[in-house]
């Protein structure tokens, strides 16, 4: 609602509150409330209650919810075999038993081990993780640290360990390239012990598995080690209610528009839902899993490729389901305005201004 007040008289009144405002200044909800009270109006916050939605219920008891798949990421120094390992598992372990046998590159896939499913995140490089870390988002439950047996601990190995310790996620070490004549797994163990990853067989708590992404040696052992770790963690989540998720990757595809891989973290995302993702919104027009199958819905720990967003979001952005597209647009406008106000950018760029409010 707009108040019919001349700007000069308004500016004078708020000046009495020790506020100096110019016509295009951005004001937050709280301040708007105080100002409106001067005129016997009450401000209603029609915007999205970000805090209520984004506040993760840290102490929530999840023991009654169904088990969800663990989310696994692979980290390690460049050329130590992260991509090869992911490719091997995808090719040898996913294709068998999946419809068509062709996996889609949606940045994630799931593998069946015994009665459990393991979901691997297959994000290119560390950019996505860096972005997620910056937002304090924890997407991963277990990290597989790949170290080449012929190369040992390298700078990005150490960087990965720092991430793992910060995030407080369990780690399993995959000592890769065990097929190479120069492979020296003990040297890897020694090197990592200096960084606090004492192997179980040396009296520590860290699991090491010798593997070869080339020959496939040890891969089954690695998958079993991951499955055991996941079992211990008893990961559970509520599949009911509006979905919440996180952007893994996003790109524009000709003819399809923005194509975004979302990892649903809680609740269920349904086809047709109105969604807000970071600073863009839309309708989840189509949902596709890593086998290329169209889905009507996706529950916790499910990675899905989503079509229907207006723009490309950033990895680490949060997805929320909202009432309708109008609401979604309002939230996006609000977020952009808040960000711009915070960044103190040019006055023209501000979407919500005092003039909108009081003209
Ligand atoms: P990334 O940078 O960590 O993703 O490493 P890549 O998966 O791209 O692997 C780097 C190089 O090491 C490639 O030439 C791979 O073929 C090779 N490589 C990866 N794993 C193995 C392995 O287990 N044995 C051998 N001999 N070579 C490997
Ligand atoms: Mg790679």
CSV table of C-alpha atoms and ligand atoms in Angstrom, one decimal:
chain,number,residue,atom,x,y,z
A,1,UNK,CA,0.0,0.0,0.0
A,2,UNK,CA,1.1,3.5,-0.6
A,3,UNK,CA,0.7,6.4,1.8
A,4,UNK,CA,-0.4,9.7,0.3
A,5,UNK,CA,2.2,11.9,1.9
A,6,UNK,CA,4.3,14.6,0.3
A,7,UNK,CA,7.9,13.6,0.3
A,8,UNK,CA,9.1,16.8,2.0
A,9,UNK,CA,6.7,16.6,4.9
A,10,UNK,CA,7.6,12.9,5.2
A,11,UNK,CA,11.3,13.6,5.2
A,12,UNK,CA,10.9,16.2,7.9
A,13,UNK,CA,9.0,13.8,10.1
A,14,UNK,CA,11.4,11.0,9.8
A,15,UNK,CA,14.2,13.5,10.4
A,16,UNK,CA,12.8,13.9,13.8
A,17,UNK,CA,13.5,10.2,14.3
A,18,UNK,CA,17.1,11.0,13.4
A,19,UNK,CA,16.7,9.5,10.0
A,20,UNK,CA,17.9,11.1,6.8
A,21,UNK,CA,16.2,9.7,3.8
A,22,UNK,CA,16.3,10.5,0.2
A,23,UNK,CA,13.6,9.6,-2.3
A,24,UNK,CA,15.2,6.5,-3.6
A,25,UNK,CA,16.6,5.1,-0.4
A,26,UNK,CA,15.9,1.6,0.4
A,27,UNK,CA,14.3,0.9,3.8
A,28,UNK,CA,13.9,-2.5,5.4
A,29,UNK,CA,10.8,-3.9,6.9
A,30,UNK,CA,11.6,-3.0,10.4
A,31,UNK,CA,12.2,0.7,9.6
A,32,UNK,CA,9.2,0.8,7.4
A,33,UNK,CA,7.1,-0.3,10.3
A,34,UNK,CA,8.4,2.5,12.5
A,35,UNK,CA,7.8,5.1,9.8
A,36,UNK,CA,4.3,3.8,9.0
A,37,UNK,CA,3.5,4.0,12.7
A,38,UNK,CA,4.0,7.8,12.5
A,39,UNK,CA,1.0,7.8,10.2
A,40,UNK,CA,-1.0,5.3,12.2
A,41,UNK,CA,-0.4,2.6,9.6
A,42,UNK,CA,0.8,-0.8,10.3
A,43,UNK,CA,3.4,-2.5,8.0
A,44,UNK,CA,2.7,-6.1,7.1
A,45,UNK,CA,5.6,-8.1,5.9
A,46,UNK,CA,4.2,-9.8,2.8
A,47,UNK,CA,7.7,-10.9,1.8
A,48,UNK,CA,9.0,-14.3,2.3
A,49,UNK,CA,10.0,-15.1,5.8
A,50,UNK,CA,13.5,-16.1,4.9
A,51,UNK,CA,14.6,-16.8,8.4
A,52,UNK,CA,11.7,-19.1,9.2
A,53,UNK,CA,12.3,-21.1,6.0
A,54,UNK,CA,16.1,-21.2,6.0
A,55,UNK,CA,16.6,-21.9,9.7
A,56,UNK,CA,17.5,-25.5,9.7
A,57,UNK,CA,16.0,-27.1,12.7
A,58,UNK,CA,19.3,-28.2,14.2
A,59,UNK,CA,18.0,-30.2,17.1
A,60,UNK,CA,15.2,-31.9,15.2
A,61,UNK,CA,14.7,-35.6,16.1
A,62,UNK,CA,14.9,-37.4,12.8
A,63,UNK,CA,14.9,-41.0,14.2
A,64,UNK,CA,11.3,-41.6,13.0
A,65,UNK,CA,11.9,-40.6,9.4
A,66,UNK,CA,12.9,-43.1,6.7
A,67,UNK,CA,16.5,-43.7,5.8
A,68,UNK,CA,17.9,-41.6,3.0
A,69,UNK,CA,20.8,-42.2,0.7
A,70,UNK,CA,24.2,-40.9,1.8
A,71,UNK,CA,25.7,-38.2,-0.4
A,72,UNK,CA,29.2,-38.9,-1.3
A,73,UNK,CA,31.8,-36.5,-2.8
A,74,UNK,CA,35.2,-37.3,-4.2
A,75,UNK,CA,38.0,-34.9,-3.4
A,76,UNK,CA,41.8,-34.9,-4.0
A,77,UNK,CA,44.7,-33.5,-5.9
A,78,UNK,CA,44.5,-32.9,-9.6
A,79,UNK,CA,45.3,-36.0,-11.7
A,80,UNK,CA,45.1,-38.4,-8.8
A,81,UNK,CA,42.1,-40.0,-10.5
A,82,UNK,CA,38.8,-38.4,-9.2
A,83,UNK,CA,37.2,-38.3,-12.6
A,84,UNK,CA,38.4,-41.8,-13.5
A,85,UNK,CA,37.1,-43.2,-10.3
A,86,UNK,CA,33.6,-41.6,-10.7
A,87,UNK,CA,33.5,-42.7,-14.4
A,88,UNK,CA,34.5,-46.2,-13.5
A,89,UNK,CA,31.8,-46.5,-10.8
A,90,UNK,CA,29.2,-44.9,-13.1
A,91,UNK,CA,30.0,-47.1,-16.0
A,92,UNK,CA,30.5,-50.4,-14.2
A,93,UNK,CA,28.1,-50.1,-11.3
A,94,UNK,CA,25.3,-47.8,-12.4
A,95,UNK,CA,24.6,-48.9,-16.0
A,96,UNK,CA,24.0,-52.5,-15.0
A,97,UNK,CA,20.4,-52.8,-14.0
A,98,UNK,CA,19.3,-49.3,-15.1
A,99,UNK,CA,16.8,-48.8,-17.9
A,100,UNK,CA,18.7,-48.4,-21.2
A,101,UNK,CA,22.0,-48.6,-19.4
A,102,UNK,CA,22.9,-45.0,-20.3
A,103,UNK,CA,23.4,-42.6,-17.5
A,104,UNK,CA,22.8,-39.0,-17.9
A,105,UNK,CA,25.4,-36.5,-16.9
A,106,UNK,CA,23.3,-34.6,-14.4
A,107,UNK,CA,26.1,-34.2,-11.9
A,108,UNK,CA,25.1,-37.0,-9.7
A,109,UNK,CA,24.2,-40.7,-9.8
A,110,UNK,CA,23.3,-43.5,-7.4
A,111,UNK,CA,24.9,-46.9,-6.9
A,112,UNK,CA,23.3,-49.9,-5.3
A,113,UNK,CA,25.5,-51.7,-2.7
A,114,UNK,CA,23.8,-54.5,-0.8
A,115,UNK,CA,20.5,-53.1,0.3
A,116,UNK,CA,21.6,-49.5,0.2
A,117,UNK,CA,21.9,-46.8,-2.4
A,118,UNK,CA,24.9,-44.5,-2.5
A,119,UNK,CA,24.5,-41.1,-4.2
A,120,UNK,CA,27.7,-39.7,-5.7
A,121,UNK,CA,28.0,-36.1,-6.5
A,122,UNK,CA,30.0,-35.6,-9.7
A,123,UNK,CA,30.6,-31.9,-9.8
A,124,UNK,CA,33.2,-30.5,-12.1
A,125,UNK,CA,36.1,-29.1,-10.1
A,126,UNK,CA,35.8,-27.6,-6.7
A,127,UNK,CA,34.0,-24.4,-7.8
A,128,UNK,CA,30.7,-25.7,-6.7
A,129,UNK,CA,32.0,-26.9,-3.4
A,130,UNK,CA,33.7,-23.6,-2.7
A,131,UNK,CA,30.5,-21.8,-3.4
A,132,UNK,CA,28.5,-24.1,-1.1
A,133,UNK,CA,31.1,-23.9,1.6
A,134,UNK,CA,30.9,-20.1,1.5
A,135,UNK,CA,27.2,-20.4,2.2
A,136,UNK,CA,27.8,-22.8,5.0
A,137,UNK,CA,25.9,-25.4,3.1
A,138,UNK,CA,26.7,-29.0,3.9
A,139,UNK,CA,25.8,-31.2,1.0
A,140,UNK,CA,28.0,-34.1,1.6
A,141,UNK,CA,27.8,-36.9,4.2
A,142,UNK,CA,30.9,-38.8,3.4
A,143,UNK,CA,34.1,-37.7,1.5
A,144,UNK,CA,36.2,-40.1,-0.5
A,145,UNK,CA,39.7,-38.7,-0.5
A,146,UNK,CA,41.6,-39.9,-3.6
A,147,UNK,CA,45.4,-40.0,-3.3
A,148,UNK,CA,47.5,-41.5,-6.1
A,149,UNK,CA,49.7,-44.2,-4.7
A,150,UNK,CA,52.7,-43.2,-6.9
A,151,UNK,CA,52.4,-39.5,-6.0
A,152,UNK,CA,51.4,-39.3,-2.4
A,153,UNK,CA,50.2,-36.3,-0.4
A,154,UNK,CA,50.1,-33.1,-2.6
A,155,UNK,CA,48.9,-29.5,-2.0
A,156,UNK,CA,45.2,-30.1,-3.0
A,157,UNK,CA,45.3,-33.3,-0.8
A,158,UNK,CA,46.0,-31.1,2.2
A,159,UNK,CA,43.4,-28.5,1.1
A,160,UNK,CA,40.8,-31.3,0.9
A,161,UNK,CA,41.7,-32.5,4.4
A,162,UNK,CA,41.2,-29.0,5.6
A,163,UNK,CA,37.7,-29.0,4.1
A,164,UNK,CA,36.9,-32.4,5.5
A,165,UNK,CA,37.9,-31.3,9.0
A,166,UNK,CA,36.0,-28.1,8.8
A,167,UNK,CA,32.9,-29.8,7.6
A,168,UNK,CA,33.3,-32.5,10.2
A,169,UNK,CA,32.4,-35.2,7.6
A,170,UNK,CA,33.8,-38.7,7.8
A,171,UNK,CA,36.5,-39.6,5.2
A,172,UNK,CA,37.5,-42.7,3.5
A,173,UNK,CA,40.8,-42.7,1.7
A,174,UNK,CA,41.0,-44.3,-1.7
A,175,UNK,CA,44.7,-45.0,-2.5
A,176,UNK,CA,44.4,-45.0,-6.2
A,177,UNK,CA,46.6,-46.1,-9.1
A,178,UNK,CA,47.5,-49.2,-7.1
A,179,UNK,CA,48.1,-50.9,-10.5
A,180,UNK,CA,51.2,-48.8,-11.2
A,181,UNK,CA,54.6,-50.3,-10.5
A,182,UNK,CA,55.7,-47.2,-8.6
A,183,UNK,CA,52.7,-47.5,-6.3
A,184,UNK,CA,53.6,-47.1,-2.6
A,185,UNK,CA,50.5,-47.1,-0.5
A,186,UNK,CA,52.4,-47.1,2.8
A,187,UNK,CA,54.0,-43.8,1.8
A,188,UNK,CA,50.5,-42.4,1.3
A,189,UNK,CA,49.5,-43.6,4.8
A,190,UNK,CA,52.5,-42.1,6.3
A,191,UNK,CA,51.9,-38.8,4.6
A,192,UNK,CA,48.3,-38.6,5.6
A,193,UNK,CA,49.0,-39.7,9.2
A,194,UNK,CA,51.0,-36.4,9.5
A,195,UNK,CA,47.7,-34.7,8.7
A,196,UNK,CA,45.7,-36.6,11.3
A,197,UNK,CA,44.3,-39.5,9.2
A,198,UNK,CA,45.8,-42.4,11.1
A,199,UNK,CA,44.9,-45.7,9.4
A,200,UNK,CA,42.7,-48.3,11.2
A,201,UNK,CA,45.5,-50.9,10.8
A,202,UNK,CA,47.9,-48.6,12.5
A,203,UNK,CA,45.5,-48.1,15.5
A,204,UNK,CA,43.7,-45.1,14.1
A,205,UNK,CA,40.1,-44.5,12.8
A,206,UNK,CA,40.5,-43.8,9.1
A,207,UNK,CA,39.6,-46.4,6.6
A,208,UNK,CA,42.1,-46.8,3.6
A,209,UNK,CA,41.2,-48.8,0.5
A,210,UNK,CA,43.6,-49.6,-2.3
A,211,UNK,CA,42.0,-49.1,-5.6
A,212,UNK,CA,42.6,-48.8,-9.3
A,213,UNK,CA,40.2,-46.7,-11.4
A,214,UNK,CA,41.9,-48.2,-14.4
A,215,UNK,CA,41.5,-51.9,-13.7
A,216,UNK,CA,38.7,-51.7,-11.1
A,217,UNK,CA,40.7,-53.4,-8.4
A,218,UNK,CA,39.4,-52.6,-5.0
A,219,UNK,CA,36.4,-50.6,-6.1
A,220,UNK,CA,33.9,-53.1,-4.6
A,221,UNK,CA,35.8,-52.8,-1.3
A,222,UNK,CA,35.6,-49.1,-1.5
A,223,UNK,CA,31.9,-49.1,-2.1
A,224,UNK,CA,31.3,-51.5,0.8
A,225,UNK,CA,33.4,-49.3,3.1
A,226,UNK,CA,31.2,-46.3,2.1
A,227,UNK,CA,28.0,-48.3,2.6
A,228,UNK,CA,29.2,-49.4,6.1
A,229,UNK,CA,30.1,-45.9,7.1
A,230,UNK,CA,26.7,-44.7,5.9
A,231,UNK,CA,24.9,-47.4,7.9
A,232,UNK,CA,26.7,-46.2,11.1
A,233,UNK,CA,25.5,-42.7,10.4
A,234,UNK,CA,21.8,-43.7,10.1
A,235,UNK,CA,20.9,-40.8,7.9
A,236,UNK,CA,17.2,-40.1,8.0
A,237,UNK,CA,15.1,-37.3,6.6
A,238,UNK,CA,11.5,-36.2,6.4
A,239,UNK,CA,10.1,-36.9,2.9
A,240,UNK,CA,6.9,-35.0,3.7
A,241,UNK,CA,6.2,-31.4,3.1
A,242,UNK,CA,7.6,-28.7,0.8
A,243,UNK,CA,10.9,-29.5,-0.7
A,244,UNK,CA,14.2,-27.9,0.2
A,245,UNK,CA,17.2,-28.5,-1.9
A,246,UNK,CA,20.5,-27.2,-3.1
A,247,UNK,CA,21.9,-26.3,-6.5
A,248,UNK,CA,24.7,-28.7,-7.6
A,249,UNK,CA,25.2,-27.2,-11.1
A,250,UNK,CA,23.4,-25.2,-13.6
A,251,UNK,CA,23.7,-24.3,-17.2
A,252,UNK,CA,21.8,-23.0,-20.2
A,253,UNK,CA,21.0,-25.5,-22.9
A,254,UNK,CA,19.8,-24.5,-26.3
A,255,UNK,CA,16.1,-25.3,-26.7
A,256,UNK,CA,15.8,-26.2,-23.0
A,257,UNK,CA,16.7,-23.0,-21.2
A,258,UNK,CA,18.3,-23.1,-17.8
A,259,UNK,CA,19.0,-26.7,-16.8
A,260,UNK,CA,19.7,-27.1,-13.1
A,261,UNK,CA,20.7,-30.1,-11.0
A,262,UNK,CA,19.1,-29.9,-7.6
A,263,UNK,CA,19.9,-32.2,-4.7
A,264,UNK,CA,16.6,-32.5,-2.8
A,265,UNK,CA,17.6,-32.4,0.9
A,266,UNK,CA,14.2,-32.7,2.7
A,267,UNK,CA,10.6,-32.9,1.8
A,268,UNK,CA,9.4,-33.8,-1.7
A,269,UNK,CA,9.8,-31.8,-4.9
A,270,UNK,CA,6.8,-32.3,-7.2
A,271,UNK,CA,6.5,-31.7,-10.9
A,272,UNK,CA,4.7,-28.4,-11.3
A,273,UNK,CA,5.8,-26.9,-8.0
A,274,UNK,CA,6.5,-23.2,-7.8
A,275,UNK,CA,10.1,-22.8,-6.8
A,276,UNK,CA,12.5,-20.1,-5.7
A,277,UNK,CA,16.2,-20.8,-6.2
A,278,UNK,CA,18.5,-18.1,-5.0
A,279,UNK,CA,17.7,-15.1,-7.1
A,280,UNK,CA,15.6,-16.8,-9.7
A,281,UNK,CA,12.3,-18.6,-9.8
A,282,UNK,CA,9.9,-20.6,-11.9
A,283,UNK,CA,7.9,-23.7,-12.1
A,284,UNK,CA,9.5,-27.2,-11.9
A,285,UNK,CA,8.3,-28.0,-15.4
A,286,UNK,CA,10.1,-31.3,-15.7
A,287,UNK,CA,12.1,-33.5,-13.3
A,288,UNK,CA,14.6,-36.0,-14.6
A,289,UNK,CA,16.9,-38.5,-12.8
A,290,UNK,CA,20.4,-39.6,-13.6
A,291,UNK,CA,19.1,-42.5,-15.8
A,292,UNK,CA,17.1,-40.1,-17.9
A,293,UNK,CA,13.8,-41.1,-16.5
A,294,UNK,CA,11.2,-38.5,-16.0
A,295,UNK,CA,10.0,-38.2,-12.4
A,296,UNK,CA,6.8,-36.8,-11.0
A,297,UNK,CA,8.5,-36.2,-7.6
A,298,UNK,CA,11.8,-36.4,-5.9
A,299,UNK,CA,12.4,-37.0,-2.1
A,300,UNK,CA,15.4,-36.5,0.2
A,301,UNK,CA,18.8,-37.3,-1.2
A,302,UNK,CA,17.5,-37.4,-4.8
A,303,UNK,CA,19.4,-35.5,-7.4
A,304,UNK,CA,17.2,-34.2,-10.1
A,305,UNK,CA,17.6,-32.2,-13.2
A,306,UNK,CA,15.0,-29.4,-13.2
A,307,UNK,CA,13.7,-27.4,-16.1
A,308,UNK,CA,11.6,-24.3,-15.7
A,309,UNK,CA,13.7,-21.7,-14.0
A,310,UNK,CA,13.9,-18.3,-15.5
A,311,UNK,CA,17.6,-17.9,-15.0
A,312,UNK,CA,20.7,-19.9,-14.1
A,313,UNK,CA,21.2,-20.0,-10.3
A,314,UNK,CA,24.6,-20.4,-8.6
A,315,UNK,CA,25.9,-23.7,-7.2
A,316,UNK,CA,25.1,-23.7,-3.5
A,317,UNK,CA,21.9,-21.7,-3.9
A,318,UNK,CA,18.9,-23.0,-1.9
A,319,UNK,CA,15.7,-24.2,-3.5
A,320,UNK,CA,12.4,-23.6,-1.7
A,321,UNK,CA,8.9,-24.4,-2.8
A,322,UNK,CA,6.4,-21.6,-2.5
A,323,UNK,CA,2.7,-21.2,-2.9
A,324,UNK,CA,2.6,-19.8,-6.5
A,325,UNK,CA,4.7,-18.1,-9.1
A,326,UNK,CA,3.6,-14.7,-8.0
A,327,UNK,CA,4.9,-15.3,-4.5
A,328,UNK,CA,8.1,-16.7,-6.0
A,329,UNK,CA,8.6,-13.5,-8.0
A,330,UNK,CA,8.0,-11.4,-5.0
A,331,UNK,CA,10.6,-13.3,-3.0
A,332,UNK,CA,13.2,-13.0,-5.8
A,333,UNK,CA,12.5,-9.2,-6.1
A,334,UNK,CA,12.9,-8.9,-2.4
A,335,UNK,CA,16.2,-10.8,-2.3
A,336,UNK,CA,17.7,-8.8,-5.1
A,337,UNK,CA,16.6,-5.6,-3.4
A,338,UNK,CA,18.0,-6.8,-0.1
A,339,UNK,CA,21.3,-7.7,-1.7
A,340,UNK,CA,21.6,-4.5,-3.6
A,341,UNK,CA,20.8,-2.5,-0.5
A,342,UNK,CA,23.4,-4.4,1.4
A,343,UNK,CA,26.0,-3.9,-1.3
A,344,UNK,CA,25.1,-0.2,-1.3
A,345,UNK,CA,24.9,-0.2,-5.1
A,346,UNK,CA,23.6,2.5,-7.3
A,347,UNK,CA,20.3,4.1,-6.4
A,348,UNK,CA,18.7,3.4,-9.8
A,349,UNK,CA,19.1,-0.4,-9.3
A,350,UNK,CA,17.1,-0.5,-6.1
A,351,UNK,CA,13.7,-2.1,-6.6
A,352,UNK,CA,12.0,-1.1,-3.4
A,353,UNK,CA,12.3,2.5,-2.6
A,354,UNK,CA,10.7,5.0,-0.4
A,355,UNK,CA,8.9,6.5,-3.4
A,356,UNK,CA,7.3,3.1,-4.1
A,357,UNK,CA,6.2,3.1,-0.5
A,358,UNK,CA,4.9,6.6,0.0
A,359,UNK,CA,4.2,8.2,-3.4
B,1,LIG,P1,41.5,-36.1,-11.7
B,1,LIG,O1,42.2,-34.8,-12.1
B,1,LIG,O2,41.7,-36.3,-10.2
B,1,LIG,O3,40.1,-36.1,-12.1
B,1,LIG,O4,42.3,-37.3,-12.4
B,1,LIG,P2,41.8,-38.1,-13.7
B,1,LIG,O5,40.7,-39.0,-13.4
B,1,LIG,O6,41.6,-37.1,-14.8
B,1,LIG,O7,43.2,-39.0,-13.9
B,1,LIG,C1,44.4,-38.4,-14.3
B,1,LIG,C2,45.2,-39.4,-15.1
B,1,LIG,O8,45.5,-40.5,-14.3
B,1,LIG,C3,44.5,-39.9,-16.3
B,1,LIG,O9,45.4,-40.0,-17.4
B,1,LIG,C4,44.0,-41.3,-15.9
B,1,LIG,O10,43.9,-42.1,-17.0
B,1,LIG,C5,45.1,-41.7,-14.9
B,1,LIG,N1,44.5,-42.6,-13.9
B,1,LIG,C6,43.5,-42.4,-13.1
B,1,LIG,N2,43.3,-43.5,-12.3
B,1,LIG,C7,44.3,-44.4,-12.6
B,1,LIG,C8,44.6,-45.7,-12.0
B,1,LIG,O11,44.0,-46.2,-11.1
B,1,LIG,N3,45.7,-46.3,-12.6
B,1,LIG,C9,46.4,-45.7,-13.6
B,1,LIG,N4,47.5,-46.4,-14.1
B,1,LIG,N5,46.1,-44.5,-14.1
B,1,LIG,C10,45.1,-43.8,-13.6
B,2,LIG,MG1,38.9,-34.6,-12.9
